[in-house]
Coordinates of C-alpha atoms and ligand atoms in Angstrom, one line a residue:
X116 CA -14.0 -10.7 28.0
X117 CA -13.3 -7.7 25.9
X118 CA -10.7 -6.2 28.1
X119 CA -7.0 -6.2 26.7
X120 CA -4.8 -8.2 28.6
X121 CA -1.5 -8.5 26.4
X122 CA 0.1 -7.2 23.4
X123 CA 2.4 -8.8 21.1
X124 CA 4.5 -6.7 18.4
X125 CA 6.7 -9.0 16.1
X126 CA 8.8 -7.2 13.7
X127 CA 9.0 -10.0 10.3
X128 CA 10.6 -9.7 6.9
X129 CA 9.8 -11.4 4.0
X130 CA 11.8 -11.6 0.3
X131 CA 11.3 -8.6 -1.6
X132 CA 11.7 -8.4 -5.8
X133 CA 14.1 -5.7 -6.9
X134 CA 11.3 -3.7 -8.3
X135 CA 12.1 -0.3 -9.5
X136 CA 10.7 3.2 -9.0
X137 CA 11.4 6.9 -9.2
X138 CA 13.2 6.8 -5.6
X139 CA 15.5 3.8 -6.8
X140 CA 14.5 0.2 -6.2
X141 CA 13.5 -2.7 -3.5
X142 CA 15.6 -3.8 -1.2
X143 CA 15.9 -8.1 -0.7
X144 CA 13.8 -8.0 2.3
X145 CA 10.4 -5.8 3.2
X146 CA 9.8 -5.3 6.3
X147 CA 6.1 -5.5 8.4
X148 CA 5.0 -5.8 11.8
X149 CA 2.5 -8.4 13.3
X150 CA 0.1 -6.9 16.0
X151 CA -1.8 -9.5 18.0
X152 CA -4.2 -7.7 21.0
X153 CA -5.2 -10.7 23.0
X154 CA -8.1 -10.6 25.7
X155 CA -8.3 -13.1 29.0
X156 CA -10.4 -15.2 27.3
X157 CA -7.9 -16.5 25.1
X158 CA -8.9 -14.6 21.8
X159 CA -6.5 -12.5 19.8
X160 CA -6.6 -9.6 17.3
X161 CA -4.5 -9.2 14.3
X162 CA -2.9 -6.4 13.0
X163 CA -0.1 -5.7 10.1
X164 CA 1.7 -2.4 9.9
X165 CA 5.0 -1.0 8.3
X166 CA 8.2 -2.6 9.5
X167 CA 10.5 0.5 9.8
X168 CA 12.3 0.9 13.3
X169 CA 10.3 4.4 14.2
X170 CA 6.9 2.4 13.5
X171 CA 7.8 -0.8 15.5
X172 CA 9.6 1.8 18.8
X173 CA 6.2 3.8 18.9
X174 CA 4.2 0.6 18.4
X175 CA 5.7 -0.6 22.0
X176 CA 5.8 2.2 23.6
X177 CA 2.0 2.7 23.4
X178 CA 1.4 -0.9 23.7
X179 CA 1.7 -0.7 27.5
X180 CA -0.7 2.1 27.9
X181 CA -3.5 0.1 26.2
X182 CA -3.7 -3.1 28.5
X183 CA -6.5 -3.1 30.5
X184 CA -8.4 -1.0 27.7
X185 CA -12.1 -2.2 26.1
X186 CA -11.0 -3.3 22.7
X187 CA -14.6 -1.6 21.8
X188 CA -14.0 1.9 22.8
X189 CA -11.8 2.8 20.2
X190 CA -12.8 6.4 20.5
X191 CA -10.6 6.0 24.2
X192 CA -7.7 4.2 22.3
X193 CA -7.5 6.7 19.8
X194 CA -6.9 9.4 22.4
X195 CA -4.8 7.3 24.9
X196 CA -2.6 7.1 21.7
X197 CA -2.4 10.6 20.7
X198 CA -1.2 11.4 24.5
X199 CA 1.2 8.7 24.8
X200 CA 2.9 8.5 21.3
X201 CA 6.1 11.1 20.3
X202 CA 5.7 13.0 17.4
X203 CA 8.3 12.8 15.3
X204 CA 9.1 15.3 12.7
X205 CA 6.3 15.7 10.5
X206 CA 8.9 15.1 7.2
X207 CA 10.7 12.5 9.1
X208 CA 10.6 9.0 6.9
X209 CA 10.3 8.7 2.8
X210 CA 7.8 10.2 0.9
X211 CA 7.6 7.2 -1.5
X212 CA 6.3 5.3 1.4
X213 CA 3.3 7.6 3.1
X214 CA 2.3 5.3 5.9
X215 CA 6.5 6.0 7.2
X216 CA 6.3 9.8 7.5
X217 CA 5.9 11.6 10.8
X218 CA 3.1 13.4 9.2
X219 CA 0.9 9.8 9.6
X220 CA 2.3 9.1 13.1
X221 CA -0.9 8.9 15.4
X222 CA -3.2 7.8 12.3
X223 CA -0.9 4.8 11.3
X224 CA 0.0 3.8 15.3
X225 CA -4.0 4.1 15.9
X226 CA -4.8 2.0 12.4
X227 CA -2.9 -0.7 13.5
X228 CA -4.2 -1.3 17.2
X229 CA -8.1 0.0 15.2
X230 CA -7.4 -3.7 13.5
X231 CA -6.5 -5.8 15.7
X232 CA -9.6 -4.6 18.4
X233 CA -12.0 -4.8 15.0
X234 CA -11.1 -8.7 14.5
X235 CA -11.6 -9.2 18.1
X236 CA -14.5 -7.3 17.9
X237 CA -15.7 -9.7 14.9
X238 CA -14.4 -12.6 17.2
X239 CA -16.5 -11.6 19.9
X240 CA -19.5 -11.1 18.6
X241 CA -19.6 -13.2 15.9
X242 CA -19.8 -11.0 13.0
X243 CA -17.0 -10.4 9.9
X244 CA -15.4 -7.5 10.1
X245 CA -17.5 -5.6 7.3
X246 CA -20.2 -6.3 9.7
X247 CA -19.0 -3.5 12.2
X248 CA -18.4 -0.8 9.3
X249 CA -22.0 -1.4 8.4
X250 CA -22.1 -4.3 6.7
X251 CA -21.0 -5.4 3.2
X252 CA -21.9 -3.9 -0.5
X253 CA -20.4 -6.2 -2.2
X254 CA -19.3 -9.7 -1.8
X255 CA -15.3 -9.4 -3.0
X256 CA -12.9 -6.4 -3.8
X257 CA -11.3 -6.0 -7.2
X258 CA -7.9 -5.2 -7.0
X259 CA -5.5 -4.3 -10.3
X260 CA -2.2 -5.9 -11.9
X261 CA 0.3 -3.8 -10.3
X262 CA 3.1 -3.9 -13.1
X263 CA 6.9 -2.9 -11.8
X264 CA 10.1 -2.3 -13.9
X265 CA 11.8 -4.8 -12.7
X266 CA 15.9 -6.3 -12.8
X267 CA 15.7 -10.2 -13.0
X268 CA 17.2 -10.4 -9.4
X269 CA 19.0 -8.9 -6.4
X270 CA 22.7 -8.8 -7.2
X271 CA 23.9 -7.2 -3.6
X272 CA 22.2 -9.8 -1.7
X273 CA 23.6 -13.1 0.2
X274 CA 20.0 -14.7 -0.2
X275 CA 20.0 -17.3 -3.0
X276 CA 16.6 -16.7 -3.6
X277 CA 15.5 -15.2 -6.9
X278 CA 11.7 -14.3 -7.8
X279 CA 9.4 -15.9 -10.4
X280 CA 8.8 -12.8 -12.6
X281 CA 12.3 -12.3 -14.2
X282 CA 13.4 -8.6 -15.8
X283 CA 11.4 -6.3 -17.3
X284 CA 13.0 -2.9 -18.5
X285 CA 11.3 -2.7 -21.6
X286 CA 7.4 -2.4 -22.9
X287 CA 7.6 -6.0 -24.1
X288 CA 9.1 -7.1 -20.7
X289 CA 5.6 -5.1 -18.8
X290 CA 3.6 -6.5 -21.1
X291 CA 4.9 -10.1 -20.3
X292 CA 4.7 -9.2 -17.2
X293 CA 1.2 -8.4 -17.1
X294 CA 0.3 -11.4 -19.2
X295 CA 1.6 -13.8 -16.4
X296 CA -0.1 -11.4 -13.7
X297 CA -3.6 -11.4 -15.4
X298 CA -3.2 -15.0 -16.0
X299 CA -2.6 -15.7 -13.0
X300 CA -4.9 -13.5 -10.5
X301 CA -7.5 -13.0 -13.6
X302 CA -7.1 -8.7 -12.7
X303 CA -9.5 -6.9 -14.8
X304 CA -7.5 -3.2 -14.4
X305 CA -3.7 -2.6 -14.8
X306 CA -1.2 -0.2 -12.9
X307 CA 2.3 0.6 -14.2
X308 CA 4.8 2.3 -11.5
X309 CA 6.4 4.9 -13.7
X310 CA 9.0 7.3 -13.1
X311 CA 11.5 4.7 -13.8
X312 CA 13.1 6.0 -17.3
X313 CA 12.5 8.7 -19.9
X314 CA 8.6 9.4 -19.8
X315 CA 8.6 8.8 -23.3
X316 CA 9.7 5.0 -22.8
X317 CA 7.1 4.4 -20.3
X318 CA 4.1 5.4 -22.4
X319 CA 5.2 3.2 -25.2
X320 CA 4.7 0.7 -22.7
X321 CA 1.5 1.9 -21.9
X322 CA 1.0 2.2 -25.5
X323 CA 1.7 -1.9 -25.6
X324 CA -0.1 -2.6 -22.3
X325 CA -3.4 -0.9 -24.2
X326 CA -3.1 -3.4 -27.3
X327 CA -2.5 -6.3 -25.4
X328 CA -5.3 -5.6 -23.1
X329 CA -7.5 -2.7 -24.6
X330 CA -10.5 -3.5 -22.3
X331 CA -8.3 -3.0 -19.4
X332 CA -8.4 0.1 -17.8
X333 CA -4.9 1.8 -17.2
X334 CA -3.4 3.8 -14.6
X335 CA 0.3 5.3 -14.3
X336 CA 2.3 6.4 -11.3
X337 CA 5.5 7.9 -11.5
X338 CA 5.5 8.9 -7.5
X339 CA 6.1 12.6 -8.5
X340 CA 9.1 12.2 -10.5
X341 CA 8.2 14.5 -13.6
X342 CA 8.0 18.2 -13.5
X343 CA 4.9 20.3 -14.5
X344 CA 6.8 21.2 -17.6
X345 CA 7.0 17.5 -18.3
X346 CA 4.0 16.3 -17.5
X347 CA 2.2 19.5 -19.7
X348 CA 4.1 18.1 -22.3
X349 CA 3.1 14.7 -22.3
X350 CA -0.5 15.3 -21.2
X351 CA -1.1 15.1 -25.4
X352 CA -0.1 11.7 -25.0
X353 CA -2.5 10.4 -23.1
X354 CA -5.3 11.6 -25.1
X355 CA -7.7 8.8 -26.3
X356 CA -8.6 7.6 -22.9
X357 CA -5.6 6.2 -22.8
X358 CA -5.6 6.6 -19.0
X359 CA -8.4 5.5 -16.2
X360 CA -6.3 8.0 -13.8
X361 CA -2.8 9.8 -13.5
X362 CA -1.6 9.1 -10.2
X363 CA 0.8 11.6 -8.8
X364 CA 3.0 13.1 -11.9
X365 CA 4.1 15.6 -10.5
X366 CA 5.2 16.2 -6.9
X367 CA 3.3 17.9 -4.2
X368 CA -0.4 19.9 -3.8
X369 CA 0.6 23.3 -5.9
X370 CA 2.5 21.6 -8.7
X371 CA -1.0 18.8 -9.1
X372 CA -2.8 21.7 -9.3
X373 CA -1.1 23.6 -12.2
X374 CA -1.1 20.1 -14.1
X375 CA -4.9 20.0 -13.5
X376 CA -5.8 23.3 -14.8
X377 CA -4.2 21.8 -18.1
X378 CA -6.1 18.4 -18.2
X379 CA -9.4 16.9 -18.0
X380 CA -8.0 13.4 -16.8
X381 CA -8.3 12.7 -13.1
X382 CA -5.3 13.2 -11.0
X383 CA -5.0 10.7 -8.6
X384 CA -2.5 10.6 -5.3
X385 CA -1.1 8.9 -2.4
X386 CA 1.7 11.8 -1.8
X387 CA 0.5 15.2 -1.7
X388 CA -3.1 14.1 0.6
X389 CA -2.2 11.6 3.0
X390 CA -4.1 13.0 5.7
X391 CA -7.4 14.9 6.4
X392 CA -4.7 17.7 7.2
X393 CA -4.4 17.9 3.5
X394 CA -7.6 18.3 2.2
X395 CA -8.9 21.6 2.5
X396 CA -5.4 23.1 -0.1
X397 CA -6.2 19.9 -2.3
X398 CA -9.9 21.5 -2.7
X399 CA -8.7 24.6 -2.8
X400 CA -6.5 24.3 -5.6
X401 CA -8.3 21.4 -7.2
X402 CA -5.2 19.3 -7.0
X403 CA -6.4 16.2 -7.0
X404 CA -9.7 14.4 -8.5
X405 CA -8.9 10.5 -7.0
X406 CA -8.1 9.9 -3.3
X407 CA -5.9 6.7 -2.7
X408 CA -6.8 5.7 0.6
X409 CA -5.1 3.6 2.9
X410 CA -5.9 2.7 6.4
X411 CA -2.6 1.8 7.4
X412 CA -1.8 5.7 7.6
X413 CA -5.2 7.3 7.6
X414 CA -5.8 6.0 10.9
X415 CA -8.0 2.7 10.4
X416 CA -11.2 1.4 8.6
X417 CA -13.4 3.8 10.0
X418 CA -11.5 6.7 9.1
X419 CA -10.9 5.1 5.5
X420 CA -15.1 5.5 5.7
X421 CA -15.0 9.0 6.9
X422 CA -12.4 10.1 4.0
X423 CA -14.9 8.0 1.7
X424 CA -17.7 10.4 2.9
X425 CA -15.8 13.6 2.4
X426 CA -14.4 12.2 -1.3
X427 CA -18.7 11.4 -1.5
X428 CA -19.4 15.5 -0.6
X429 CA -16.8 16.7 -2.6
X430 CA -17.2 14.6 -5.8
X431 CA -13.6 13.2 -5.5
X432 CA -12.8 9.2 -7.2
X433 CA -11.5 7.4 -4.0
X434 CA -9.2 4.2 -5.1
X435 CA -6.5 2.4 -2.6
X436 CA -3.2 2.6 -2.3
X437 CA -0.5 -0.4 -1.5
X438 CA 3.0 -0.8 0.2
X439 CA 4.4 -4.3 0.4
X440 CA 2.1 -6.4 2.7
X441 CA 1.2 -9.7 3.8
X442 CA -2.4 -11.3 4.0
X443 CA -3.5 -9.6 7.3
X444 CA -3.3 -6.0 5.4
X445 CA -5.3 -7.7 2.2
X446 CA -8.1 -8.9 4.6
X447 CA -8.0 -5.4 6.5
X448 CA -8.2 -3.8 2.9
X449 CA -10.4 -6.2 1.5
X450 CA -13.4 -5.7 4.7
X451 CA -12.4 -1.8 4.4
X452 CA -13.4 -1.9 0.7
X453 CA -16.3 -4.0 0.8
X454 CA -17.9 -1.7 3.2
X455 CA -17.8 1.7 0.9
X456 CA -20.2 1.7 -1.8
X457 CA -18.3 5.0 -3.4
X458 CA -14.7 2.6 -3.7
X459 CA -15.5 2.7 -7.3
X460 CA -11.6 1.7 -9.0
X461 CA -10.1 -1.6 -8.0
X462 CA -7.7 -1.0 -5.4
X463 CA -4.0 -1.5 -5.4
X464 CA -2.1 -4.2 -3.8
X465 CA 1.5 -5.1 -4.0
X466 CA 0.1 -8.8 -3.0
X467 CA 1.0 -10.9 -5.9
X468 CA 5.2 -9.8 -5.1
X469 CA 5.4 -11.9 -1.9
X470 CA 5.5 -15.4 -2.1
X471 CA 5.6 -15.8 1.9
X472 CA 2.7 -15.4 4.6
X473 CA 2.1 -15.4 7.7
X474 CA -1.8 -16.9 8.0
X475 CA -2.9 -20.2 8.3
X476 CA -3.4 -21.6 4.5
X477 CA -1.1 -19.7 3.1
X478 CA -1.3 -17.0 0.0
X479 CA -5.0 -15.8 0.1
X480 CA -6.5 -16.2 -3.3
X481 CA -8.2 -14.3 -6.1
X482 CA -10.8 -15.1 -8.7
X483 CA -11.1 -12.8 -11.5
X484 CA -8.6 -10.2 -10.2
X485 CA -10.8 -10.7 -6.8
X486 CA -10.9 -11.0 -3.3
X487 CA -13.9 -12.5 -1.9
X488 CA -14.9 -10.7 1.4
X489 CA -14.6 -13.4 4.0
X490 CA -18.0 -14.2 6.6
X491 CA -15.9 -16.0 9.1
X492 CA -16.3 -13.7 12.3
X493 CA -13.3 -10.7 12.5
X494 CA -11.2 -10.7 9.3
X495 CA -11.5 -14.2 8.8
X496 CA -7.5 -15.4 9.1
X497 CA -5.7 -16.7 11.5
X498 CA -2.1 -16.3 12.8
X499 CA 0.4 -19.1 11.4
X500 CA 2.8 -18.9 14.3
X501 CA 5.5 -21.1 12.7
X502 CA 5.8 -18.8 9.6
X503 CA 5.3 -15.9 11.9
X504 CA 8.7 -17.5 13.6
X505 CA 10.2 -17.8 10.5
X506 CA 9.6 -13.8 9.5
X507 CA 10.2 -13.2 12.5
X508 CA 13.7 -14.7 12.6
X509 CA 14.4 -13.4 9.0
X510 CA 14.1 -9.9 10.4
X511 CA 16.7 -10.7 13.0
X512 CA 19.1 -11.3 9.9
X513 CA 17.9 -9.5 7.1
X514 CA 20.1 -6.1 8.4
X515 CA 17.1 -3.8 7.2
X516 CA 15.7 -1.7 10.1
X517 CA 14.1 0.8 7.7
X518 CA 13.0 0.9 3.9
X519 CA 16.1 2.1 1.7
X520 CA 15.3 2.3 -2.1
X521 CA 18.1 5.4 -2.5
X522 CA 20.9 3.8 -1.1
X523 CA 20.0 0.3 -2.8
X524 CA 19.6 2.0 -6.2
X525 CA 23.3 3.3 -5.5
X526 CA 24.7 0.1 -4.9
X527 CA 24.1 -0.6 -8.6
X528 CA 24.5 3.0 -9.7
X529 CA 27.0 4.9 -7.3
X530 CA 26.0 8.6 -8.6
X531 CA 22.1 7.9 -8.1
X532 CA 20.3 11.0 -6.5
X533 CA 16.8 9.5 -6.5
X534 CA 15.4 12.7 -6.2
X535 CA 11.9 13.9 -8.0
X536 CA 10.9 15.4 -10.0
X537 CA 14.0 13.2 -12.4
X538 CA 12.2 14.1 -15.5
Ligands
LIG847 O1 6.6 -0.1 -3.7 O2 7.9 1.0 -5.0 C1 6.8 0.9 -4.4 C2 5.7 1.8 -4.6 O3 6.2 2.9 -5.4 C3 5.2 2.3 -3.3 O4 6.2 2.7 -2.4 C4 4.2 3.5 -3.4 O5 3.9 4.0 -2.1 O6 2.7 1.9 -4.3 C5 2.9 3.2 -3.9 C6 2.3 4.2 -4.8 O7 1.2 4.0 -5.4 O8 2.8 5.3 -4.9
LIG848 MG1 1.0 6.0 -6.0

């Protein structure tokens, strides 16, 4: 009853806002893939993972090796998948999107199957997912307003469609923004992607986001794209407590580490430690003082525990990172979350951007910037297989096959580089 007996990898893509960052800005569509492990019985598993054409190829090409597998000895999947899958070129992929590098190949292939075999797991035996990392410490997951500069639509795409947040390119366009988010979704922290336009600019917005909300804490990320120089010479900005964390100003392990010996505010990252492979030069050089895990790349929810214990020994923050995702990845995230006591900022999620799903019932909902941790046995949703047909037959037609915010940015701007640092 526990033995794998088929696989199913669906490939969807759903409308995308043209949100802006240091690398350039969204494409019209994102793409994800749908994993669904499915025993004799009748039961299935679900999974979400990136969308890009090396993830989905190494995703079937392992699938195979797996049938006939106990979804409960995940210790024998991990290692069937290390011998099977192909390591690509550790740099292969883009560094704005971790979970796409070859760096994070077996970890992400692994997280994605580790999902799946949990909710079956959870299906099985009756128990939520949380259950099987130990059980829950809290009852729902705070997650932040995860502001984007933003144009008001796509204007190289054939899709009519055009999103409900309009442009925002200025501090009182973020702060609108945020107004409609925290309305909405009731988030109690904010998060403005950075990296965007002079440094300067962007802390004005901050400056605005912390009058309009001064009892929300406040993050900013500009994915690497200022120099040390820079960032030494804005660090007097921030003083005040302006920030909660700095999240990756400056690219890579060495240059964190200069800006660290010049600040007492936490670095935080999701680019220069994306692996346990990273850790022990992060340490070294006291690079970074907030971990942003993700189990899509650092190999599942138990793994997100282990890095949770390390960040635990080591007196590192840990916080979560967020890519473009449906509701499979907020439920994964949401179980992962409840089960660490030491999560202790409200995570990341890209969540509130996509207005499709694939789940039965639609957008999963939040209360007070929350997601309550389901009880329902796995991760409490199940597969809506028309609008997985739909995704599905949007990725047929969409003409992405892998994340592109460089080239898109040039459509608009021929002589864009997108490379960091910018600033
Ligand atoms: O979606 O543009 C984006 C984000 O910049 C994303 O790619 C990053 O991976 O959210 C991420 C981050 O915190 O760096
Ligand atoms: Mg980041």
């Amino acid at each position: 009853m526990s033995l794998i007996e088929s696989i199913e990898i669906t490939p969807i893509a759903f409308r995308d806002p043209p949100l802006l960052n240091a690398y350039g800005v969204h494409e019209a569509w994102a793409l994800r893939t749908i994993i669904e492990v499915k025993t004799r019985d009748g039961r299935y598993g679900l999974g979400e993972s990136y969308g890009d054409e090396q993830t989905i190829s190494q995703l079937q090409a392992v699938a195979p090796s797996l049938i006939g597998m106990d979804v409960f000895h995940l210790n024998a999947i991990r290692n069937r998948i290390t011998a099977v899958v192909k390591q690509p070129d550790p740099k292969s992929g883009l560094e704005i999107a971790p979970g796409t590098l070859g760096a994070t190949t077996v970890p992400r292939i692994f997280s994605a199957f580790e999902v799946a075999c949990l909710d079956l797991m959870g299906k099985i035996t009756g128990r939520p997912v949380c259950d099987l990392l130990g059980g829950k410490v809290r009852d729902s997951v705070d997650y932040s307003a995860y502001l984007f500069y933003k144009f008001d639509r796509h204007r190289f795409s054939d899709d009519p469609w055009v999103d409900r947040w309009g442009e925002a390119l200025t501090p009182e366009g973020i702060v609108e923004q945020a107004r409609k988010m925290i309305e909405q979704y009731g988030f109690r922290s904010i998060k403005l992607k950075a990296g965007v336009f002079e440094p300067e600019a962007e802390i004005a917005a901050l400056r605005a986001l912390k009058q309009a909300f001064p009892d929300h804490p406040l993050r900013i990320d500009p994915n690497g794209g200022w120099s040390v120089e820079t960032t030494a010479r804005l660090l007097p900005q921030f003083d005040g407590n302006l920030l909660q964390y700095l999240e990756d100003p400056a690219p890579g392990k060495e240059a964190m580490g200069q800006v660290s010996a010049l600040t007492d505010i936490p670095l935080a990252t999701n680019m220069c430690v994306i692996g346990n492979f990273d850790l022990p030069r992060a340490l070294e050089l006291d690079a970074v003082q907030v971990i942003l895990s993700d189990h899509h790349y650092w190999g599942g929810l138990k793994a997100t525990q282990e890095l949770a214990y390390v960040c635990k020994t080591w007196n590192i923050g840990l916080s979560m990172h967020s890519n473009s995702h449906l509701g499979i990845s907020l439920m994964a995230m949401t179980h992962a979350a409840a089960a660490i006591d030491n999560l202790s900022y409200a995570c990341d999620t890209h969540y509130p951007w996509q207005e499709e799903e694939v789940i039965v019932g639609g957008k999963i909902a939040f209360e007070n910037g929350a997601v309550r941790v389901p009880d329902k046995p796995g991760l409490g949703v199940e597969l809506d297989r028309e609008a997985l047909a739909v995704l599905a037959q949007n990725y047929l037609t969409c003409g992405i096959r892998a994340r592109d915010d460089v080239a898109e940015m040039r459509k608009y701007q021929p002589d864009w580089s997108g490379k960091i640092p910018r600033y």
